[in-house]
Amino acid sequence: MKTTTKNQYAYANNILIALVSAVFGYNLYQAIVHPDHSNIALSLILVVLTSIMVRKYGNKPTKEKQKDI
């Protein structure tokens, strides 16, 4: 039997999650240490957009079993 990945966006979503987490973490640090240099609103918008993308496309590939002919 072959297994194929059905969700082609899973890899891109994992990269997006890591990138947005890093940006949000840096901006949260800036908000705590240097409040005048932080851009936390933009980071929160990125987090919301990432959440929407992950809910829509998923973040794990789904396995679909096919029969060999």
Coordinates of C-alpha atoms in Angstrom, one line a residue:
M1 CA 0.0 0.0 0.0
K2 CA 1.1 3.5 -0.7
T3 CA 0.6 6.4 1.6
T4 CA 0.3 9.9 0.2
T5 CA 0.1 13.2 2.0
K6 CA -3.1 15.0 1.3
N7 CA -2.3 18.3 3.0
Q8 CA 0.2 20.2 0.8
Y9 CA 0.1 23.3 3.1
A10 CA 1.3 21.5 6.2
Y11 CA 5.0 22.2 5.7
A12 CA 4.4 25.9 4.9
N13 CA 2.1 26.2 7.9
N14 CA 4.8 24.8 10.2
I15 CA 7.3 27.4 8.9
L16 CA 4.7 30.1 9.3
I17 CA 4.1 29.1 12.9
A18 CA 7.8 29.2 13.7
L19 CA 8.3 32.5 12.0
V20 CA 5.3 34.2 13.6
S21 CA 6.3 32.8 17.0
A22 CA 9.8 34.3 16.7
V23 CA 8.4 37.7 15.7
F24 CA 5.8 37.7 18.4
G25 CA 8.3 36.6 21.0
Y26 CA 10.7 39.4 20.0
N27 CA 8.0 42.0 20.0
L28 CA 6.7 40.8 23.4
Y29 CA 10.3 41.2 24.8
Q30 CA 10.4 44.7 23.3
A31 CA 7.1 45.5 24.9
I32 CA 8.4 44.5 28.3
V33 CA 11.9 46.0 28.1
H34 CA 11.5 48.9 25.7
P35 CA 7.8 49.8 25.3
D36 CA 8.5 52.6 22.9
H37 CA 10.1 50.3 20.4
S38 CA 7.5 47.5 20.4
N39 CA 5.1 46.8 17.7
I40 CA 2.9 44.3 19.5
A41 CA -0.3 45.2 17.6
L42 CA 1.3 44.0 14.3
S43 CA 2.4 40.8 16.0
L44 CA -1.1 40.1 17.3
I45 CA -2.5 40.5 13.8
L46 CA 0.1 38.0 12.5
V47 CA -0.8 35.6 15.2
V48 CA -4.5 35.8 14.4
L49 CA -3.8 35.3 10.6
T50 CA -1.6 32.3 11.4
S51 CA -4.3 30.8 13.6
I52 CA -6.9 31.2 10.8
M53 CA -4.5 29.6 8.2
V54 CA -3.8 26.7 10.5
R55 CA -7.4 26.1 11.2
K56 CA -8.3 26.3 7.5
Y57 CA -5.5 24.2 6.1
G58 CA -4.3 22.2 9.1
N59 CA -0.7 21.9 10.3
K60 CA -0.2 18.1 10.0
P61 CA -0.3 16.1 6.8
T62 CA -3.1 13.6 6.6
K63 CA -2.3 10.1 5.4
E64 CA -4.4 8.6 2.7
K65 CA -4.1 5.0 1.9
Q66 CA -4.3 3.8 -1.6
K67 CA -4.4 0.3 -3.0
D68 CA -1.7 -0.8 -5.4
I69 CA -3.1 -2.0 -8.7

